[in-house]
Tab-separated table of C-alpha atoms in Angstrom:
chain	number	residue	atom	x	y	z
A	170	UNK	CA	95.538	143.854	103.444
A	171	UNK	CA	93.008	140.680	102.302
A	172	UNK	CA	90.066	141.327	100.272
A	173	UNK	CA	87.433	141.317	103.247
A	174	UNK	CA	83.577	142.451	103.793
A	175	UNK	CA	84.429	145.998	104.640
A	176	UNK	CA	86.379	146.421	101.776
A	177	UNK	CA	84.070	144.785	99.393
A	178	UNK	CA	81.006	146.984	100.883
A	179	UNK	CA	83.073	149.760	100.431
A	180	UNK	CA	83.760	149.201	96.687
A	181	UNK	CA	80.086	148.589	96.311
A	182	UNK	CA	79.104	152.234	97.767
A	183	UNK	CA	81.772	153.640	95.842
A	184	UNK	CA	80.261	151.922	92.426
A	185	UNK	CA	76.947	153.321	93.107
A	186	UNK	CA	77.794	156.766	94.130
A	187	UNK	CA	78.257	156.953	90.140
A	188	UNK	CA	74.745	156.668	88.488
A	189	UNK	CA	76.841	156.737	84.850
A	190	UNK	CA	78.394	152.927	86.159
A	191	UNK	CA	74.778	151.472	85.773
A	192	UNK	CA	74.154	152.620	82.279
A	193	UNK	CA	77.538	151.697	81.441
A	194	UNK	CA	77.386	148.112	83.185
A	195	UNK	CA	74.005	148.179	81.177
A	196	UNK	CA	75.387	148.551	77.799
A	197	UNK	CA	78.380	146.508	78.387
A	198	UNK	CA	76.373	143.441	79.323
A	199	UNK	CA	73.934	144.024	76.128
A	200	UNK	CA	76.722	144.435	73.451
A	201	UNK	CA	80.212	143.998	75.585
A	202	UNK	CA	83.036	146.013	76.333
A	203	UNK	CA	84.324	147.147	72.759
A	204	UNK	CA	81.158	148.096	71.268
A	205	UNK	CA	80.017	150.059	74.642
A	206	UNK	CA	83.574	151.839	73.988
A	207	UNK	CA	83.854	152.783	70.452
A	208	UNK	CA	84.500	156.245	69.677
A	209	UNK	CA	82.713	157.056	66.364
A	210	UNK	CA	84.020	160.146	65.871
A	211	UNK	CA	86.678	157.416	64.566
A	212	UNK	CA	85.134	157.062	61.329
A	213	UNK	CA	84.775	160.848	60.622
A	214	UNK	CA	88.583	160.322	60.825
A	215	UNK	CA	88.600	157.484	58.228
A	216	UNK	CA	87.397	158.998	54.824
A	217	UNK	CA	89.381	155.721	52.913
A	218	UNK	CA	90.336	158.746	50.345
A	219	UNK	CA	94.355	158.984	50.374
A	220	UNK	CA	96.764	161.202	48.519
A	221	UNK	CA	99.137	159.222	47.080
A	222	UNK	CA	98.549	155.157	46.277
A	223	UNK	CA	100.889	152.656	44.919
A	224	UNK	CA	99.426	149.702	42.863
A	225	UNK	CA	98.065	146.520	44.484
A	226	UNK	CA	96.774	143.119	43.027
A	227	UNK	CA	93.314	142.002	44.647
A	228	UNK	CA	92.626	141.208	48.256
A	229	UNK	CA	93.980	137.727	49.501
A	230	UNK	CA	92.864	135.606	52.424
A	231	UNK	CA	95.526	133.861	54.298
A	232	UNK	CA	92.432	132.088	55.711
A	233	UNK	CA	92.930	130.501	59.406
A	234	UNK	CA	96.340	130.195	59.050
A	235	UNK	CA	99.250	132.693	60.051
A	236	UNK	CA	100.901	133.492	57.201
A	237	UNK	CA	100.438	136.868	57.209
A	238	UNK	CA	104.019	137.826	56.460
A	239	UNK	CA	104.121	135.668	53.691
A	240	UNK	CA	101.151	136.946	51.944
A	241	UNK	CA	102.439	140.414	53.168
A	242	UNK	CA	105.738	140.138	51.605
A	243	UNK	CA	103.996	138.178	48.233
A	244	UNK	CA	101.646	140.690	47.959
A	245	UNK	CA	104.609	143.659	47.991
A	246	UNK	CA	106.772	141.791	45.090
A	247	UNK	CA	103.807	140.712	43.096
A	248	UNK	CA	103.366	144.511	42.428
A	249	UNK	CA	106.832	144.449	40.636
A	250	UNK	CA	105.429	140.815	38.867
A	251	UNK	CA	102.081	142.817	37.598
A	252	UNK	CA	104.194	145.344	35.780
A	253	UNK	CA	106.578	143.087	34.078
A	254	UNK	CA	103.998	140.802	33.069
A	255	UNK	CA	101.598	143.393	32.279
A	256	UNK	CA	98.704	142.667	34.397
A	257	UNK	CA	96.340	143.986	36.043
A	258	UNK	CA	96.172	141.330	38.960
A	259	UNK	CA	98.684	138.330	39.950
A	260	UNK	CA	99.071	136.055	43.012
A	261	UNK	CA	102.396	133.665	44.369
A	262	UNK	CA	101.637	130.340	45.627
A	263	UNK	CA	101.558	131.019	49.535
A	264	UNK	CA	101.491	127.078	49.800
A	265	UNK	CA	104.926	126.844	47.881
A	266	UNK	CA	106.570	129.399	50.618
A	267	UNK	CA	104.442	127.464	53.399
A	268	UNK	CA	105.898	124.061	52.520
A	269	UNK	CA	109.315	125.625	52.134
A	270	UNK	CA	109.117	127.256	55.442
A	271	UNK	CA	107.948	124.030	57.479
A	272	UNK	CA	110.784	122.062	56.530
A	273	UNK	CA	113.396	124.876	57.049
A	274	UNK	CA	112.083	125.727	60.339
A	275	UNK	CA	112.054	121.723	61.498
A	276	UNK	CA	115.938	121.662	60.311
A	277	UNK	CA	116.259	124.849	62.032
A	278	UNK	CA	114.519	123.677	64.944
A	279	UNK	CA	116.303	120.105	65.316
A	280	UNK	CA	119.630	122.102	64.742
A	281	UNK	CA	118.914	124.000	67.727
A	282	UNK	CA	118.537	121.530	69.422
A	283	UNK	CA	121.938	119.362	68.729
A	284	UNK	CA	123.739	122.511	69.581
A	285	UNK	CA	122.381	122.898	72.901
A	286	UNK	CA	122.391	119.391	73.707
A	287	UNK	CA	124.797	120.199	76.897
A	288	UNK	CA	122.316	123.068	78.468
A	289	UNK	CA	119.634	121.769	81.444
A	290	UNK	CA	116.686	120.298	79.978
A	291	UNK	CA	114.815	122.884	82.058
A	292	UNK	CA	117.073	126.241	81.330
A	293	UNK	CA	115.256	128.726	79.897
A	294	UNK	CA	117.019	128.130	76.347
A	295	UNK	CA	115.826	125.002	75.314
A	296	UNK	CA	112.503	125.226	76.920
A	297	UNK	CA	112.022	128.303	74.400
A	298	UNK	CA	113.243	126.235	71.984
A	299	UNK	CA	110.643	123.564	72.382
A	300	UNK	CA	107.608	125.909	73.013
A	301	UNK	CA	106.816	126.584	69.859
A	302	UNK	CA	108.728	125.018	67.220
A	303	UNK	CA	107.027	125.220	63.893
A	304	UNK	CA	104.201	128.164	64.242
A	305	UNK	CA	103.255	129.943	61.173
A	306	UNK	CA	105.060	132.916	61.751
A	307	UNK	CA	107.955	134.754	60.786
A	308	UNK	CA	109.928	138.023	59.846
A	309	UNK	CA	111.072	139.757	56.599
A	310	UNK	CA	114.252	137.978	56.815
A	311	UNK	CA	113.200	135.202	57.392
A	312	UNK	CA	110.957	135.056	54.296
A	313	UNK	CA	113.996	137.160	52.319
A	314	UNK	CA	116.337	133.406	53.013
A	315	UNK	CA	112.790	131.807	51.537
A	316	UNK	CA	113.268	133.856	48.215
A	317	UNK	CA	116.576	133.863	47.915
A	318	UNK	CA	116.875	129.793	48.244
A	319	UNK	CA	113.910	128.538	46.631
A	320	UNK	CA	111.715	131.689	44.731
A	321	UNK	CA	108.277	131.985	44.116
A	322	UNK	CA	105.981	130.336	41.838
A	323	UNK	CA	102.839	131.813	41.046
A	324	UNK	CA	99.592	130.511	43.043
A	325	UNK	CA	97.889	128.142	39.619
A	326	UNK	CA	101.844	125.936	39.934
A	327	UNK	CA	100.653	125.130	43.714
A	328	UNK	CA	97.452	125.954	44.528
A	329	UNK	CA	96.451	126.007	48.289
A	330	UNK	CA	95.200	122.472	50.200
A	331	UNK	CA	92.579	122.028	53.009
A	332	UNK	CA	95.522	122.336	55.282
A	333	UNK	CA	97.606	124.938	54.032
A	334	UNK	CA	94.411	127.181	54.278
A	335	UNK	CA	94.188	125.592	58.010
A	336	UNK	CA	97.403	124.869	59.859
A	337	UNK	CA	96.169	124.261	63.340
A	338	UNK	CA	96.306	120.033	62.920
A	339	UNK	CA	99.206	120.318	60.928
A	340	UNK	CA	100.980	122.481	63.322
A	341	UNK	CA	100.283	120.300	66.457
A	342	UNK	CA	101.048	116.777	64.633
A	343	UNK	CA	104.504	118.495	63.404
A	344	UNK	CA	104.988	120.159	66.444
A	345	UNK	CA	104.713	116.666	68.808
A	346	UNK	CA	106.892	115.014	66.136
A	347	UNK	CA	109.687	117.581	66.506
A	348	UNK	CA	109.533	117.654	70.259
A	349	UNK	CA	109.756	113.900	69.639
A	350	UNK	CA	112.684	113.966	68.007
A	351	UNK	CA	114.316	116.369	70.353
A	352	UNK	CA	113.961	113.675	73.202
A	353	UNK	CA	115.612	110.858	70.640
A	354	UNK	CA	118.615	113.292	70.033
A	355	UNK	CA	119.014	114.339	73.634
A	356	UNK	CA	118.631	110.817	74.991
A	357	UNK	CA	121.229	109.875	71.875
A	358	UNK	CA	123.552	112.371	73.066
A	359	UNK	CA	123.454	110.999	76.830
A	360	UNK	CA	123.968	107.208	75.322
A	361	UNK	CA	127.340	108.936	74.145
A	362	UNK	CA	126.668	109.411	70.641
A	363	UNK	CA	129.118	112.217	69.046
A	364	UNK	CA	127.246	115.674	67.171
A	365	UNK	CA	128.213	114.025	63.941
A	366	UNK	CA	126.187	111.054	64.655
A	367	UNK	CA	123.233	113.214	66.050
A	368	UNK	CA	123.389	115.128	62.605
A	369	UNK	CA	123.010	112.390	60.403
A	370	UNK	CA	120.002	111.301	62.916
A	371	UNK	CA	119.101	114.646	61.895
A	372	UNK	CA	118.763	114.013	58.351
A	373	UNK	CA	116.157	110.876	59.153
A	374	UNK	CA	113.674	112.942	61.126
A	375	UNK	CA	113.625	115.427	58.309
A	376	UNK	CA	111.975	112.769	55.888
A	377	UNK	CA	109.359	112.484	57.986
A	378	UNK	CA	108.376	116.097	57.829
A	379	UNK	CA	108.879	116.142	54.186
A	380	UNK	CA	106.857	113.170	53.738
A	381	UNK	CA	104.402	114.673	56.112
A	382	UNK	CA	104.271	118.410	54.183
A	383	UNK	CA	103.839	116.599	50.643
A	384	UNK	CA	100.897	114.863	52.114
A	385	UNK	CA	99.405	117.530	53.228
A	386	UNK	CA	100.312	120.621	51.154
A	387	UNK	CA	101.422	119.377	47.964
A	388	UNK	CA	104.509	118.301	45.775
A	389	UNK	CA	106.592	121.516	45.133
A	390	UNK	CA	107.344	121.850	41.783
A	391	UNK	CA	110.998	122.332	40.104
A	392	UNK	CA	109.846	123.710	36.791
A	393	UNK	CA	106.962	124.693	35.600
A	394	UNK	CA	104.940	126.182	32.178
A	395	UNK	CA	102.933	129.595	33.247
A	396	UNK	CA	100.032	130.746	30.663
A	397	UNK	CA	98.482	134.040	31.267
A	398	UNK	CA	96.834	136.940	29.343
A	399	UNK	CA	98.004	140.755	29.123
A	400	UNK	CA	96.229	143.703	29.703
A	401	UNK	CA	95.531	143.564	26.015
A	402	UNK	CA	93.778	139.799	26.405
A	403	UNK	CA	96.865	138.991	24.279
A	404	UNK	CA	98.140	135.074	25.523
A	405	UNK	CA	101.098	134.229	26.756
A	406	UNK	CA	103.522	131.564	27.969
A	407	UNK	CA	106.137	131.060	30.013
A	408	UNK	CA	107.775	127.655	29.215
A	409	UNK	CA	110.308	125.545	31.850
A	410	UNK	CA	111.005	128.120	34.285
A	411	UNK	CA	112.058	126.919	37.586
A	412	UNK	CA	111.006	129.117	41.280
A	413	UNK	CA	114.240	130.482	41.628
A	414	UNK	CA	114.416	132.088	37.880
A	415	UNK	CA	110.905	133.048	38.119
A	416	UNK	CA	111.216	135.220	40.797
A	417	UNK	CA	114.923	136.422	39.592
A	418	UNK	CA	113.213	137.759	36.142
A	419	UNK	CA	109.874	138.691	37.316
A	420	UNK	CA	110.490	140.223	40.231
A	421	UNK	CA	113.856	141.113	39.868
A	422	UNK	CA	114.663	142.391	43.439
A	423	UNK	CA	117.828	142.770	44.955
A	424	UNK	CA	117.258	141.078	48.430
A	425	UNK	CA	120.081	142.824	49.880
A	426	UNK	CA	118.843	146.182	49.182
A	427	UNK	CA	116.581	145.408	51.009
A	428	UNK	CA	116.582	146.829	54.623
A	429	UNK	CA	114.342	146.181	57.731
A	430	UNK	CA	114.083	149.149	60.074
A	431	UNK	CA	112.211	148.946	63.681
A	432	UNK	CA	111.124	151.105	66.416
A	433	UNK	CA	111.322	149.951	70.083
A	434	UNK	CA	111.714	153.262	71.943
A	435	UNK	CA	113.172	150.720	75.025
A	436	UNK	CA	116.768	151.936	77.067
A	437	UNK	CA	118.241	148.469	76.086
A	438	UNK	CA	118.261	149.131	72.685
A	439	UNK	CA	119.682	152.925	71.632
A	440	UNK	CA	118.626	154.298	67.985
A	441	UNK	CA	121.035	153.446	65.261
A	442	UNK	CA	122.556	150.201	66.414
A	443	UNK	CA	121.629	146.953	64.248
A	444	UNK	CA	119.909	144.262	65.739
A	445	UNK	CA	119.541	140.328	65.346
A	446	UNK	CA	117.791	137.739	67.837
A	447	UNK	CA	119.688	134.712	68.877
A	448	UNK	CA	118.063	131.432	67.741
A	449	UNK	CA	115.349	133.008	65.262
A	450	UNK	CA	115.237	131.805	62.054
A	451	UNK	CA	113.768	129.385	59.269
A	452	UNK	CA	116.595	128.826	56.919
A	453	UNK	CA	119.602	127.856	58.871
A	454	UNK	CA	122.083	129.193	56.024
A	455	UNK	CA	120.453	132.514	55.300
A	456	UNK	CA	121.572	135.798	56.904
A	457	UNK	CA	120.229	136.100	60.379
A	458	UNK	CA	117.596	138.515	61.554
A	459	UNK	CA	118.630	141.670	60.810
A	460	UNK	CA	117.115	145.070	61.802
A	461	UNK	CA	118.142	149.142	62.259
A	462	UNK	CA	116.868	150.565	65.832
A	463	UNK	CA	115.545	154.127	64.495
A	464	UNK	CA	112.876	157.230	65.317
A	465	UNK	CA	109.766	156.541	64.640
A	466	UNK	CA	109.871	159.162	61.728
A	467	UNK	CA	112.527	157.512	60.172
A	468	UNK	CA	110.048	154.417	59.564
A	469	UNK	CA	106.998	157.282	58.327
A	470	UNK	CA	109.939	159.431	55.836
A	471	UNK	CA	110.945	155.795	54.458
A	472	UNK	CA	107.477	154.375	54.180
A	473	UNK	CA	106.149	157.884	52.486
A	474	UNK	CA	109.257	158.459	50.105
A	475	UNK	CA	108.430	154.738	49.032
A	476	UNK	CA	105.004	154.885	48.311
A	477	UNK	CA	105.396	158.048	46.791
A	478	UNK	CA	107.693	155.873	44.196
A	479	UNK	CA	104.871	153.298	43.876
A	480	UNK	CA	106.926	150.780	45.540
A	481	UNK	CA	104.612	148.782	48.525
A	482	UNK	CA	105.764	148.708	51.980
A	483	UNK	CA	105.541	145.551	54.045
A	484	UNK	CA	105.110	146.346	57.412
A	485	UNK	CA	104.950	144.577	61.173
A	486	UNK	CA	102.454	145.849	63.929
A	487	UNK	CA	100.604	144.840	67.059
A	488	UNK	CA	97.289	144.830	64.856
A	489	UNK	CA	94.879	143.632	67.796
A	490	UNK	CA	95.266	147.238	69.865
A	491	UNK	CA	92.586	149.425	68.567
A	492	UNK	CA	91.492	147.747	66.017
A	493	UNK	CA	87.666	147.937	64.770
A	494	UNK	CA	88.513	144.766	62.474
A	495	UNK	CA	84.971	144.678	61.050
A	496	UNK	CA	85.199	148.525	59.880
A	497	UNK	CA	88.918	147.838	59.079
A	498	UNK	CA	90.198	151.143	60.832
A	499	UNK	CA	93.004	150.937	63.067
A	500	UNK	CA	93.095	154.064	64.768
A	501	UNK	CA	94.843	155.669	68.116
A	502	UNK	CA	90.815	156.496	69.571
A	503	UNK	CA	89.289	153.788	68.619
A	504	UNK	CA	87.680	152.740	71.857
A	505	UNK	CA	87.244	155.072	74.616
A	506	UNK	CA	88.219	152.871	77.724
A	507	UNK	CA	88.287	156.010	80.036
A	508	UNK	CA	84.960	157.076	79.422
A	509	UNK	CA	83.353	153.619	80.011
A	510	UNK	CA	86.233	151.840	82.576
A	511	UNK	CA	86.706	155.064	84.474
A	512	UNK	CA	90.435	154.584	83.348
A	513	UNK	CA	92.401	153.673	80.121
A	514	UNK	CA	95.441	151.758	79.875
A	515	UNK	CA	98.555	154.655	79.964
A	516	UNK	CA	101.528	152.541	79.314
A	517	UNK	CA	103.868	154.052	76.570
A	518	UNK	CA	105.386	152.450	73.834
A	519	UNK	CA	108.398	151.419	75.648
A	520	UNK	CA	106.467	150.778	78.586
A	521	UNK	CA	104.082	148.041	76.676
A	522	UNK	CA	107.368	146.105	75.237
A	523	UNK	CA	109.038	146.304	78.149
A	524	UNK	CA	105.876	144.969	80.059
A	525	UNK	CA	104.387	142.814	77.915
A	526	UNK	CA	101.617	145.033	76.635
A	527	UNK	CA	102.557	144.534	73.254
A	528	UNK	CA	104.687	142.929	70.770
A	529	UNK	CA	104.943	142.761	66.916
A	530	UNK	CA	102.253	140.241	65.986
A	531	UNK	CA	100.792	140.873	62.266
A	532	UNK	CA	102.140	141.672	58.954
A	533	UNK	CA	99.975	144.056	55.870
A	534	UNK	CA	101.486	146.249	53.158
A	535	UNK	CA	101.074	149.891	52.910
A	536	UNK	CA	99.749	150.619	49.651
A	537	UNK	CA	99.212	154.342	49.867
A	538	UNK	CA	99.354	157.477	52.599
A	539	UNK	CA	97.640	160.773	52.843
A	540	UNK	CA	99.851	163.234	53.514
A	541	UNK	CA	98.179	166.916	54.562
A	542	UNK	CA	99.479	170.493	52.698
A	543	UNK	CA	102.774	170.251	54.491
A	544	UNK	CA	103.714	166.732	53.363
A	545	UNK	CA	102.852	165.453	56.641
A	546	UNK	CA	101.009	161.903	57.013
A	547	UNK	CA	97.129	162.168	58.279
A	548	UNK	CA	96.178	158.461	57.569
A	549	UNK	CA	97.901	155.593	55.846
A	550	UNK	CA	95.834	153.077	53.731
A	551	UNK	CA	96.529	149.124	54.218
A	552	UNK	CA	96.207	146.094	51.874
A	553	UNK	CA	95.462	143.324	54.097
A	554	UNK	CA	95.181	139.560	54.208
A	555	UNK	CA	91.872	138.731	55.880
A	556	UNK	CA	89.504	138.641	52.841
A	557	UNK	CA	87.067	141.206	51.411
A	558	UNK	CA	84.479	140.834	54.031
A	559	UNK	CA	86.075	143.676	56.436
A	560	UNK	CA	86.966	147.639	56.115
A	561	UNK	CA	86.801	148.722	52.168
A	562	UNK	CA	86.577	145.608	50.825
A	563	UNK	CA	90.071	144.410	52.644
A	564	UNK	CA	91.389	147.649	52.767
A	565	UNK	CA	92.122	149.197	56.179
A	566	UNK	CA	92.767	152.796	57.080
A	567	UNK	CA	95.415	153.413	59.665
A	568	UNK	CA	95.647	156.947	61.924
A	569	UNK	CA	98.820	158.397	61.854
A	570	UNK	CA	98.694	158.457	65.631
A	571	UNK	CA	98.423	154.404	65.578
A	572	UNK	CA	101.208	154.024	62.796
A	573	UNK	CA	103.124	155.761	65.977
A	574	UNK	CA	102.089	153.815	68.511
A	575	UNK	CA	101.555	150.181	67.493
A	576	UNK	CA	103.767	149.921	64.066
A	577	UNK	CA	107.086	147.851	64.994
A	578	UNK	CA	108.955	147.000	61.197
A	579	UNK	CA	108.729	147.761	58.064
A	580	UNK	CA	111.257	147.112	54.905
A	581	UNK	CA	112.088	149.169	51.839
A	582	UNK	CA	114.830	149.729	50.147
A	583	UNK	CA	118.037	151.411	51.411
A	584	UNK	CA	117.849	154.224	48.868
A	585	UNK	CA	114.659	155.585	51.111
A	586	UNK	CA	117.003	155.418	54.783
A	587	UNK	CA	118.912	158.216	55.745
A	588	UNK	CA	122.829	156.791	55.227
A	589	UNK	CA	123.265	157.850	58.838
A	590	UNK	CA	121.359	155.271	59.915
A	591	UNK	CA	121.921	152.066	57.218
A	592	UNK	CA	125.937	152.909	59.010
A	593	UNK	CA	124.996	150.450	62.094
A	594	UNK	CA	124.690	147.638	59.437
A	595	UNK	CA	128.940	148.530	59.428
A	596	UNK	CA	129.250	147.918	62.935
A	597	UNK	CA	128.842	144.899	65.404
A	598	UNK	CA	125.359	143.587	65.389
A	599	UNK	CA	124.068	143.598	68.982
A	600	UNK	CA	122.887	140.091	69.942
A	601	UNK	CA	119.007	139.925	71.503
A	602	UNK	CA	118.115	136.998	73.791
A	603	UNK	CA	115.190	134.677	72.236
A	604	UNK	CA	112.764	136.067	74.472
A	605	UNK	CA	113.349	139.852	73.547
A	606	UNK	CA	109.364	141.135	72.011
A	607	UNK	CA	111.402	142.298	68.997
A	608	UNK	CA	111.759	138.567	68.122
A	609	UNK	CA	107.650	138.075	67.987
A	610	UNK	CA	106.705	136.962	65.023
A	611	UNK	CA	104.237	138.480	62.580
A	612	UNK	CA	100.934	135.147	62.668
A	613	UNK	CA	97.959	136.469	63.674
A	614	UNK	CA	95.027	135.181	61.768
């Protein structure tokens, strides 16, 4: 059947049979779809009062860049950094890890793309390859081979830069340079030239993009001399201290003790098998992706037994689904599309990965849960990375009922996970293809 007048007139009686569409269509057109939808019984819901809290340093702004799961995963270890230094605040140097990660990923990248040198131009592998090649985002692991290589520094050693703050022109010059350099390698590889050769080519594009990421965000330093004051306003110094030892000593975590657990509820991927995604990755050295398909209240027991240990959890969501960003509540009810659209969206959880509905796309930190007489979770409370001008001054409030639905990751040490489950990390890791949604990356701004 075509779209036709009959039909059309017959949609039109059926519209105003319903005298409620008009006051809808009303309101919609005066302050648009969300606001003509919001549920405020929603903040009834959202006292921002929580039973149990872990620490925190002060809100950060990652600022129109997507660095979310940088300042996520900063923002969980500087907790560990405030105690051993005795502070009451402390921020890392996103820059540093933002430099760090460009040039990794464009070595990552360009490696790709000698090993797949032989595949179609046009297959579906290396056009995913050269889609995106240098975006801000990432996963834990993928910041854990960040820590582990080259530490932290905190954020006076290498303070931010016009365009760390704003990658967009970065990205897009970096990005054209790298797909630039994957036509030179290709077209070298045609002309006969052996992998060897196209490696050491290799190592010539990467000067550009280091010259290009000094210019723009900064020398990283090797050593440097931190001076800070106590709790007590008693000074102190740190002399000579390079990235790596600052973070070994004053953060002191064991990055393999470290585990990432994830729930896609999806027939492809059965609970309690371990997980990686082929061709996702910044460092090319570090351990790949890594991740434990479990129950979604394996992720709320590990992420409560945490926090009730004062440890942080960083965490990996699909933040835009009802989301009131302005009163920083994500919660299940948010928006009532039914009541104003005649119809909501019904898709389950599986059903939105498998569909396309959703994906993992931000990183935050839990910094404390309320859990009701039984020990159960009513609302979780989240340190963000979007400034103080949203929810309680940059802290959002999270419905348990959302944590369920739209939380994909989050990390914490193995001591918190059932050893049932940490057993798939003992057995064959179960290869994803590049475009599975559990490889999305945690960016949005």
């Amino acid at each position: 059947m075509t779209i036709n007048e009959n039909l059309l007139t017959s949609y039109q009686k059926k519209f105003d049979s319903n005298s409620a569409n008009h006051a809808v269509k009303q309101a919609i057109a005066k302050v648009g779809i969300a606001d003509a939808s919001i549920d405020n019984n929603m903040f009834r819901r959202h006292s921002f009062v929580f039973s149990d809290e872990t620490n925190r340093g002060d809100i950060t702004n990652q600022k129109s860049s997507g660095r979310c799961w940088m300042f996520a995963a900063l923002n969980t270890a500087r907790v560990d950094t405030m105690k051993k230094l005795d502070i009451k605040t402390f921020e890392f140097s996103q820059n540093y890890t933002l430099f760090w990660d460009k040039l990794e990923k464009s070595n990552y990248f360009l490696e790709n793309i000698i090993d797949t040198v032989e595949e179609p131009l046009n297959s579906r592998l290396v056009q995913h390859l050269l889609f995106d090649p240098i975006q801000d985002g990432g996963q834990w692991d993928m910041f854990s081979g960040l820590l582990e290589k080259y530490g932290a520094v905190p954020k006076s050693v290498m303070p931010e830069t016009y365009h760390s703050s704003n990658t967009r022109e970065l990205n897009s010059l970096l990005t054209g340079k790298l797909r630039d350099f994957a036509a030179k390698l290709r077209d070298a590889y045609k002309e006969g030239k052996t992998k060897e050769e196209l490696l050491a080519q290799k190592d010539e594009y990467l000067y550009f993009v280091y010259n290009l990421l000094v210019k723009t965000l900064g020398e990283v330093p090797t050593t440097f001399t931190y001076e800070y004051k106590d709790k007590e306003d008693k000074f102190h110094r740190i002399k000579d201290i390079t990235p790596q030892d600052f973070f070994k000593e004053y953060v002191a975590w064991d990055l393999e003790d470290r585990v990432s657990l994830i729930n896609a509820p999806t027939e492809d991927k059965p609970y309690g098998k371990a997980y990686t995604v082929k061709y996702l990755g910044t460092v090319k050295e570090a351990k790949p992706v890594t991740y434990i398909n479990v129950p979604i209240d394996v992720l709320k027991d590990a992420a409560v037994a945490a926090i009730k240990d004062g440890e942080p959890v960083w965490f990996g969501c699909d933040v835009g689904k009802m989301l009131d960003r302005k009163a920083g509540i994500m919660d299940h009810h948010a928006y009532d599309y039914e009541a104003t659209l005649g119809e909501a969206i019904e898709l389950t959880k599986a059903q939105r990965l498998d569909y396309g509905e959703s994906l993992l796309t931000h990183a935050m930190v839990f910094v404390g849960v309320d859990l009701d007489e039984e020990g159960n979770p009513i609302k979780w409370k989240v340190e963000n990375s979007w400034g103080d001008k949203s929810g309680d001054k940059g802290i959002y409030s999270m419905s348990n009922k959302w944590f369920e639905e739209y939380n994909y990751q989050i990390t914490v040490s193995k001591k918190y996970v059932d050893e049932k489950w940490l057993k798939a990390l003992e057995e064959p890791i179960t290869e994803l293809e590049p475009w599975d949604p559990m490889g999305a990356l945690a960016m949005v701004q």
